[in-house]
PDB file of C-alpha atoms in Angstrom:
ATOM      1  CA  ALA T  29      59.970 142.382  92.855  1.00  0.00           C
ATOM      2  CA  GLN T  30      56.284 141.666  93.038  1.00  0.00           C
ATOM      3  CA  ARG T  31      53.311 143.958  93.048  1.00  0.00           C
ATOM      4  CA  VAL T  32      49.567 143.532  93.369  1.00  0.00           C
ATOM      5  CA  THR T  33      47.310 146.274  92.059  1.00  0.00           C
ATOM      6  CA  GLN T  34      43.631 146.676  92.775  1.00  0.00           C
ATOM      7  CA  PRO T  35      42.640 149.765  90.807  1.00  0.00           C
ATOM      8  CA  GLU T  36      39.263 150.320  92.457  1.00  0.00           C
ATOM      9  CA  LYS T  37      39.140 151.360  96.103  1.00  0.00           C
ATOM     10  CA  LEU T  38      35.346 151.444  96.057  1.00  0.00           C
ATOM     11  CA  LEU T  39      32.839 149.555  93.944  1.00  0.00           C
ATOM     12  CA  SER T  40      29.070 149.727  94.201  1.00  0.00           C
ATOM     13  CA  VAL T  41      26.662 147.476  92.343  1.00  0.00           C
ATOM     14  CA  PHE T  42      22.970 146.762  92.619  1.00  0.00           C
ATOM     15  CA  LYS T  43      21.717 143.474  93.996  1.00  0.00           C
ATOM     16  CA  GLY T  44      21.428 140.945  91.200  1.00  0.00           C
ATOM     17  CA  ALA T  45      23.891 142.748  88.959  1.00  0.00           C
ATOM     18  CA  PRO T  46      27.191 141.174  87.894  1.00  0.00           C
ATOM     19  CA  VAL T  47      30.279 142.195  89.799  1.00  0.00           C
ATOM     20  CA  GLU T  48      33.942 142.134  88.849  1.00  0.00           C
ATOM     21  CA  LEU T  49      36.732 143.151  91.184  1.00  0.00           C
ATOM     22  CA  LYS T  50      39.959 143.736  89.327  1.00  0.00           C
ATOM     23  CA  CYS T  51      43.388 142.515  90.332  1.00  0.00           C
ATOM     24  CA  ASN T  52      46.583 142.827  88.340  1.00  0.00           C
ATOM     25  CA  TYR T  53      49.956 141.571  89.426  1.00  0.00           C
ATOM     26  CA  SER T  54      53.575 141.778  88.452  1.00  0.00           C
ATOM     27  CA  TYR T  55      55.957 138.954  89.258  1.00  0.00           C
ATOM     28  CA  SER T  56      58.614 137.324  87.143  1.00  0.00           C
ATOM     29  CA  GLY T  57      58.039 133.808  88.465  1.00  0.00           C
ATOM     30  CA  SER T  58      54.966 131.586  88.774  1.00  0.00           C
ATOM     31  CA  PRO T  59      52.745 133.113  91.412  1.00  0.00           C
ATOM     32  CA  GLU T  60      49.937 131.704  93.438  1.00  0.00           C
ATOM     33  CA  LEU T  61      47.034 134.088  93.617  1.00  0.00           C
ATOM     34  CA  PHE T  62      44.375 134.388  96.278  1.00  0.00           C
ATOM     35  CA  TRP T  63      41.346 136.448  97.105  1.00  0.00           C
ATOM     36  CA  TYR T  64      40.777 137.282 100.759  1.00  0.00           C
ATOM     37  CA  VAL T  65      37.600 138.848 102.097  1.00  0.00           C
ATOM     38  CA  GLN T  66      36.863 140.784 105.257  1.00  0.00           C
ATOM     39  CA  TYR T  67      33.218 141.140 106.223  1.00  0.00           C
ATOM     40  CA  SER T  68      32.205 143.844 108.651  1.00  0.00           C
ATOM     41  CA  ARG T  69      33.677 143.186 112.111  1.00  0.00           C
ATOM     42  CA  GLN T  70      35.143 139.856 111.041  1.00  0.00           C
ATOM     43  CA  ARG T  71      38.669 138.730 110.469  1.00  0.00           C
ATOM     44  CA  LEU T  72      40.368 138.475 107.127  1.00  0.00           C
ATOM     45  CA  GLN T  73      39.607 135.098 105.575  1.00  0.00           C
ATOM     46  CA  LEU T  74      40.444 133.227 102.422  1.00  0.00           C
ATOM     47  CA  LEU T  75      37.756 133.345  99.758  1.00  0.00           C
ATOM     48  CA  LEU T  76      39.429 131.382  97.007  1.00  0.00           C
ATOM     49  CA  ARG T  77      42.762 130.471  95.474  1.00  0.00           C
ATOM     50  CA  HIS T  78      43.551 130.132  91.811  1.00  0.00           C
ATOM     51  CA  ILE T  79      44.883 126.592  91.901  1.00  0.00           C
ATOM     52  CA  SER T  80      41.633 125.263  93.294  1.00  0.00           C
ATOM     53  CA  ARG T  81      39.648 126.548  90.341  1.00  0.00           C
ATOM     54  CA  GLU T  82      36.551 126.403  92.476  1.00  0.00           C
ATOM     55  CA  SER T  83      33.551 128.634  92.976  1.00  0.00           C
ATOM     56  CA  ILE T  84      33.023 129.912  96.502  1.00  0.00           C
ATOM     57  CA  LYS T  85      29.818 131.742  97.403  1.00  0.00           C
ATOM     58  CA  GLY T  86      29.238 132.122  93.665  1.00  0.00           C
ATOM     59  CA  PHE T  87      32.573 133.846  93.122  1.00  0.00           C
ATOM     60  CA  THR T  88      35.134 132.670  90.587  1.00  0.00           C
ATOM     61  CA  ALA T  89      38.521 133.990  89.584  1.00  0.00           C
ATOM     62  CA  ASP T  90      40.672 132.916  86.670  1.00  0.00           C
ATOM     63  CA  LEU T  91      44.384 133.482  86.512  1.00  0.00           C
ATOM     64  CA  ASN T  92      45.258 135.093  83.185  1.00  0.00           C
ATOM     65  CA  LYS T  93      49.023 134.910  82.861  1.00  0.00           C
ATOM     66  CA  GLY T  94      49.019 136.788  79.562  1.00  0.00           C
ATOM     67  CA  GLU T  95      47.284 139.783  81.095  1.00  0.00           C
ATOM     68  CA  THR T  96      48.765 139.145  84.572  1.00  0.00           C
ATOM     69  CA  SER T  97      45.303 139.429  86.039  1.00  0.00           C
ATOM     70  CA  PHE T  98      43.215 137.563  88.582  1.00  0.00           C
ATOM     71  CA  HIS T  99      39.855 139.291  88.514  1.00  0.00           C
ATOM     72  CA  LEU T 100      37.111 138.170  90.898  1.00  0.00           C
ATOM     73  CA  LYS T 101      33.684 137.722  89.372  1.00  0.00           C
ATOM     74  CA  LYS T 102      30.167 136.906  90.416  1.00  0.00           C
ATOM     75  CA  PRO T 103      27.221 136.885  88.029  1.00  0.00           C
ATOM     76  CA  PHE T 104      24.584 138.049  90.520  1.00  0.00           C
ATOM     77  CA  ALA T 105      25.659 140.127  93.498  1.00  0.00           C
ATOM     78  CA  GLN T 106      23.973 139.630  96.870  1.00  0.00           C
ATOM     79  CA  GLU T 107      23.746 142.063  99.760  1.00  0.00           C
ATOM     80  CA  GLU T 108      25.825 139.741 101.923  1.00  0.00           C
ATOM     81  CA  ASP T 109      28.690 140.131  99.450  1.00  0.00           C
ATOM     82  CA  SER T 110      29.295 143.646 100.752  1.00  0.00           C
ATOM     83  CA  ALA T 111      32.787 143.505 102.222  1.00  0.00           C
ATOM     84  CA  MET T 112      36.411 144.436 101.734  1.00  0.00           C
ATOM     85  CA  TYR T 113      38.176 142.257  99.181  1.00  0.00           C
ATOM     86  CA  TYR T 114      41.938 141.835  98.946  1.00  0.00           C
ATOM     87  CA  CYS T 115      43.869 140.191  96.161  1.00  0.00           C
ATOM     88  CA  ALA T 116      47.080 138.514  97.338  1.00  0.00           C
ATOM     89  CA  LEU T 117      50.097 136.914  95.703  1.00  0.00           C
ATOM     90  CA  LYS T 118      52.441 134.256  97.027  1.00  0.00           C
ATOM     91  CA  ARG T 119      55.801 133.809  95.366  1.00  0.00           C
ATOM     92  CA  SER T 120      56.909 130.307  94.541  1.00  0.00           C
ATOM     93  CA  GLY T 121      58.779 128.822  97.486  1.00  0.00           C
ATOM     94  CA  ALA T 122      57.626 131.523  99.865  1.00  0.00           C
ATOM     95  CA  ASN T 123      54.988 131.327 102.522  1.00  0.00           C
ATOM     96  CA  ASN T 124      54.053 134.973 102.930  1.00  0.00           C
ATOM     97  CA  LEU T 125      51.506 136.983 101.022  1.00  0.00           C
ATOM     98  CA  PHE T 126      51.708 140.278  99.164  1.00  0.00           C
ATOM     99  CA  PHE T 127      48.398 142.083  99.301  1.00  0.00           C
ATOM    100  CA  GLY T 128      46.799 144.696  97.149  1.00  0.00           C
ATOM    101  CA  THR T 129      45.241 147.760  98.722  1.00  0.00           C
ATOM    102  CA  GLY T 130      41.773 146.246  98.636  1.00  0.00           C
ATOM    103  CA  THR T 131      38.400 147.058  97.091  1.00  0.00           C
ATOM    104  CA  ARG T 132      35.379 147.842  99.200  1.00  0.00           C
ATOM    105  CA  LEU T 133      32.335 146.301  97.542  1.00  0.00           C
ATOM    106  CA  THR T 134      28.906 147.635  98.402  1.00  0.00           C
ATOM    107  CA  VAL T 135      25.862 145.825  97.085  1.00  0.00           C
ATOM    108  CA  ILE T 136      22.888 148.155  96.955  1.00  0.00           C
ATOM    109  CA  PRO T 137      19.526 146.536  97.761  1.00  0.00           C
TER     110      PRO T 137
ATOM    111  CA  GLU F  10      38.187 128.093 120.141  1.00  0.00           C
ATOM    112  CA  THR F  11      41.166 126.919 118.141  1.00  0.00           C
ATOM    113  CA  GLY F  12      41.479 129.946 115.869  1.00  0.00           C
ATOM    114  CA  VAL F  13      44.198 132.575 115.852  1.00  0.00           C
ATOM    115  CA  THR F  14      43.919 134.895 118.823  1.00  0.00           C
ATOM    116  CA  GLN F  15      45.721 138.171 119.351  1.00  0.00           C
ATOM    117  CA  SER F  16      46.145 140.363 122.389  1.00  0.00           C
ATOM    118  CA  PRO F  17      45.563 143.064 123.241  1.00  0.00           C
ATOM    119  CA  THR F  18      42.837 144.192 120.842  1.00  0.00           C
ATOM    120  CA  HIS F  19      43.663 147.871 121.206  1.00  0.00           C
ATOM    121  CA  LEU F  20      46.391 149.892 122.818  1.00  0.00           C
ATOM    122  CA  ILE F  21      47.759 153.392 122.852  1.00  0.00           C
ATOM    123  CA  LYS F  22      51.446 154.127 123.221  1.00  0.00           C
ATOM    124  CA  THR F  23      53.562 157.243 123.255  1.00  0.00           C
ATOM    125  CA  ARG F  24      56.200 157.932 120.635  1.00  0.00           C
ATOM    126  CA  GLY F  25      59.536 156.441 121.695  1.00  0.00           C
ATOM    127  CA  GLN F  26      58.007 153.706 123.813  1.00  0.00           C
ATOM    128  CA  GLN F  27      58.218 149.971 123.215  1.00  0.00           C
ATOM    129  CA  VAL F  28      55.300 147.600 122.623  1.00  0.00           C
ATOM    130  CA  THR F  29      54.778 143.837 122.621  1.00  0.00           C
ATOM    131  CA  LEU F  30      51.914 142.221 120.754  1.00  0.00           C
ATOM    132  CA  ARG F  31      50.977 138.594 121.206  1.00  0.00           C
ATOM    133  CA  CYS F  32      49.542 135.883 118.991  1.00  0.00           C
ATOM    134  CA  SER F  33      48.398 132.323 119.580  1.00  0.00           C
ATOM    135  CA  SER F  34      48.371 130.267 116.427  1.00  0.00           C
ATOM    136  CA  GLN F  35      45.664 127.964 115.154  1.00  0.00           C
ATOM    137  CA  SER F  36      45.879 124.433 116.485  1.00  0.00           C
ATOM    138  CA  GLY F  37      48.297 122.385 114.358  1.00  0.00           C
ATOM    139  CA  HIS F  38      49.914 125.417 112.740  1.00  0.00           C
ATOM    140  CA  ASN F  39      53.619 125.905 113.390  1.00  0.00           C
ATOM    141  CA  THR F  40      54.239 128.956 111.239  1.00  0.00           C
ATOM    142  CA  VAL F  41      53.290 132.472 112.292  1.00  0.00           C
ATOM    143  CA  SER F  42      53.442 135.557 110.109  1.00  0.00           C
ATOM    144  CA  TRP F  43      52.956 139.157 111.157  1.00  0.00           C
ATOM    145  CA  TYR F  44      51.502 141.865 108.961  1.00  0.00           C
ATOM    146  CA  GLN F  45      51.057 145.590 109.383  1.00  0.00           C
ATOM    147  CA  GLN F  46      47.933 147.147 107.915  1.00  0.00           C
ATOM    148  CA  ALA F  47      47.963 150.907 107.783  1.00  0.00           C
ATOM    149  CA  LEU F  48      44.692 152.749 107.300  1.00  0.00           C
ATOM    150  CA  GLY F  49      43.416 152.344 103.749  1.00  0.00           C
ATOM    151  CA  GLN F  50      46.127 149.879 102.817  1.00  0.00           C
ATOM    152  CA  GLY F  51      46.422 146.142 102.434  1.00  0.00           C
ATOM    153  CA  PRO F  52      48.342 144.078 104.953  1.00  0.00           C
ATOM    154  CA  GLN F  53      52.107 144.355 104.556  1.00  0.00           C
ATOM    155  CA  PHE F  54      54.362 141.453 105.518  1.00  0.00           C
ATOM    156  CA  ILE F  55      56.654 142.133 108.487  1.00  0.00           C
ATOM    157  CA  PHE F  56      58.208 138.723 109.141  1.00  0.00           C
ATOM    158  CA  GLN F  57      57.487 135.059 109.641  1.00  0.00           C
ATOM    159  CA  TYR F  58      58.530 132.581 112.304  1.00  0.00           C
ATOM    160  CA  TYR F  59      58.910 128.849 111.868  1.00  0.00           C
ATOM    161  CA  ARG F  60      60.375 126.514 114.475  1.00  0.00           C
ATOM    162  CA  GLU F  61      61.222 129.501 116.650  1.00  0.00           C
ATOM    163  CA  GLU F  62      63.418 131.061 113.956  1.00  0.00           C
ATOM    164  CA  GLU F  63      62.762 134.040 111.722  1.00  0.00           C
ATOM    165  CA  ASN F  64      61.933 132.596 108.314  1.00  0.00           C
ATOM    166  CA  GLY F  65      61.601 135.576 106.023  1.00  0.00           C
ATOM    167  CA  ARG F  66      61.279 139.286 106.552  1.00  0.00           C
ATOM    168  CA  GLY F  67      59.654 142.145 104.739  1.00  0.00           C
ATOM    169  CA  ASN F  68      60.902 145.691 104.381  1.00  0.00           C
ATOM    170  CA  PHE F  69      60.757 146.684 108.048  1.00  0.00           C
ATOM    171  CA  PRO F  70      63.560 148.138 110.189  1.00  0.00           C
ATOM    172  CA  PRO F  71      65.328 146.110 112.920  1.00  0.00           C
ATOM    173  CA  ARG F  72      63.327 147.832 115.655  1.00  0.00           C
ATOM    174  CA  PHE F  73      60.577 145.417 114.586  1.00  0.00           C
ATOM    175  CA  SER F  74      61.516 142.084 116.124  1.00  0.00           C
ATOM    176  CA  GLY F  75      59.779 138.908 117.085  1.00  0.00           C
ATOM    177  CA  LEU F  76      59.830 135.659 118.938  1.00  0.00           C
ATOM    178  CA  GLN F  77      58.197 132.306 118.547  1.00  0.00           C
ATOM    179  CA  PHE F  78      57.774 129.948 121.467  1.00  0.00           C
ATOM    180  CA  PRO F  79      57.782 126.135 121.575  1.00  0.00           C
ATOM    181  CA  ASN F  80      53.968 126.112 121.598  1.00  0.00           C
ATOM    182  CA  TYR F  81      54.124 128.121 118.316  1.00  0.00           C
ATOM    183  CA  SER F  82      52.701 131.280 119.845  1.00  0.00           C
ATOM    184  CA  SER F  83      54.500 134.448 118.874  1.00  0.00           C
ATOM    185  CA  GLU F  84      55.294 137.979 119.920  1.00  0.00           C
ATOM    186  CA  LEU F  85      55.917 141.078 117.860  1.00  0.00           C
ATOM    187  CA  ASN F  86      58.049 143.729 119.534  1.00  0.00           C
ATOM    188  CA  VAL F  87      58.433 147.245 118.278  1.00  0.00           C
ATOM    189  CA  ASN F  88      60.992 149.550 119.843  1.00  0.00           C
ATOM    190  CA  ALA F  89      61.270 153.327 119.638  1.00  0.00           C
ATOM    191  CA  LEU F  90      57.706 153.714 118.413  1.00  0.00           C
ATOM    192  CA  GLU F  91      57.027 156.273 115.736  1.00  0.00           C
ATOM    193  CA  LEU F  92      53.740 157.906 114.812  1.00  0.00           C
ATOM    194  CA  ASP F  93      53.734 155.997 111.505  1.00  0.00           C
ATOM    195  CA  ASP F  94      53.698 152.719 113.423  1.00  0.00           C
ATOM    196  CA  SER F  95      50.042 153.369 114.148  1.00  0.00           C
ATOM    197  CA  ALA F  96      48.253 150.545 112.348  1.00  0.00           C
ATOM    198  CA  LEU F  97      46.388 147.286 112.685  1.00  0.00           C
ATOM    199  CA  TYR F  98      48.821 144.443 113.317  1.00  0.00           C
ATOM    200  CA  LEU F  99      47.675 141.089 112.042  1.00  0.00           C
ATOM    201  CA  CYS F 100      48.971 137.691 112.933  1.00  0.00           C
ATOM    202  CA  ALA F 101      48.426 134.744 110.609  1.00  0.00           C
ATOM    203  CA  SER F 102      49.208 131.109 111.230  1.00  0.00           C
ATOM    204  CA  SER F 103      49.722 128.392 108.654  1.00  0.00           C
ATOM    205  CA  VAL F 104      51.529 125.166 107.946  1.00  0.00           C
ATOM    206  CA  PRO F 105      54.805 125.503 106.066  1.00  0.00           C
ATOM    207  CA  GLY F 106      55.375 124.806 102.404  1.00  0.00           C
ATOM    208  CA  GLY F 107      53.122 124.171  99.461  1.00  0.00           C
ATOM    209  CA  VAL F 108      49.783 125.796  98.903  1.00  0.00           C
ATOM    210  CA  THR F 109      48.483 126.825 102.229  1.00  0.00           C
ATOM    211  CA  GLU F 110      45.751 128.877 103.748  1.00  0.00           C
ATOM    212  CA  ALA F 111      46.816 131.484 106.253  1.00  0.00           C
ATOM    213  CA  PHE F 112      44.356 131.951 109.092  1.00  0.00           C
ATOM    214  CA  PHE F 113      44.292 135.487 110.424  1.00  0.00           C
ATOM    215  CA  GLY F 114      43.604 136.829 113.854  1.00  0.00           C
ATOM    216  CA  GLN F 115      41.371 139.800 114.560  1.00  0.00           C
ATOM    217  CA  GLY F 116      44.358 142.058 114.892  1.00  0.00           C
ATOM    218  CA  THR F 117      45.717 144.526 117.414  1.00  0.00           C
ATOM    219  CA  ARG F 118      45.006 148.191 116.769  1.00  0.00           C
ATOM    220  CA  LEU F 119      48.060 150.191 117.849  1.00  0.00           C
ATOM    221  CA  THR F 120      47.843 153.950 118.138  1.00  0.00           C
ATOM    222  CA  VAL F 121      51.044 155.919 118.717  1.00  0.00           C
ATOM    223  CA  VAL F 122      50.570 159.445 120.019  1.00  0.00           C
TER     224      VAL F 122
END
C-alpha cells in the first residue's frame, strides 16, 4: 500500500522568509513524486515533479529515499505563493495519483 | 479553450438519487481519471478510463461507475447517493504511460441532502 503524509494543514510565513512544506511517503516500490498547487479560485495544477529536478517559481523539491520524503522548499516566500499545496505519489506502472491531505500556505506581507 | 472542462459546476441531490457528472478531456489526451475530494482532504482516486475501458479503480463501491466515449470525454455516475458522497469531484486528463502531467478540471461540487 502507499501513503502520502503532509503533517501540516496550515503554514504561515512572512514574506521573504524561507518556506518548507513537508511531505513523507510510504511505498515499497520506486515512486514518482509530484507537488500540485491550487491557487485561490483556480484549478489544481502541477508545480513540479521529482524526476525533472527543476525549480519552478523558485520552488525546489528533492526526493530523499532514505527518509522517504519529498519536501517542497523556497528560500524567499512571496505573497503570490499563498495557496493550497498537495504532495502526490504515482506508483511505478500506474497512471493515477495518491494525494496527501494538503498544506495551506499563507505568506504574510 | 482546450483545457479540461467539467459540468455542471454545482448541483444538489437528495439521498438515494442518482447523479451523472461530465468531463471533456484536454485536446490530445485519451486518458481520464476521476477523483473525489472531500472537505479538508486531498483528492482520492475513483477510477480511470482509457480507450473507453476502465483502467484502474480506487477503493470505491460499485455504485460509482463511469463511461468514456470515443471522443475521450467521460461521465461519472453515482447511484443511491449517500450524504457522505458530498464532495468536489475532479476530472483529470492525461496521456497514458510514463511520466505524465495530469491536467485537472475545475471540478463539480456535489451536495447530497
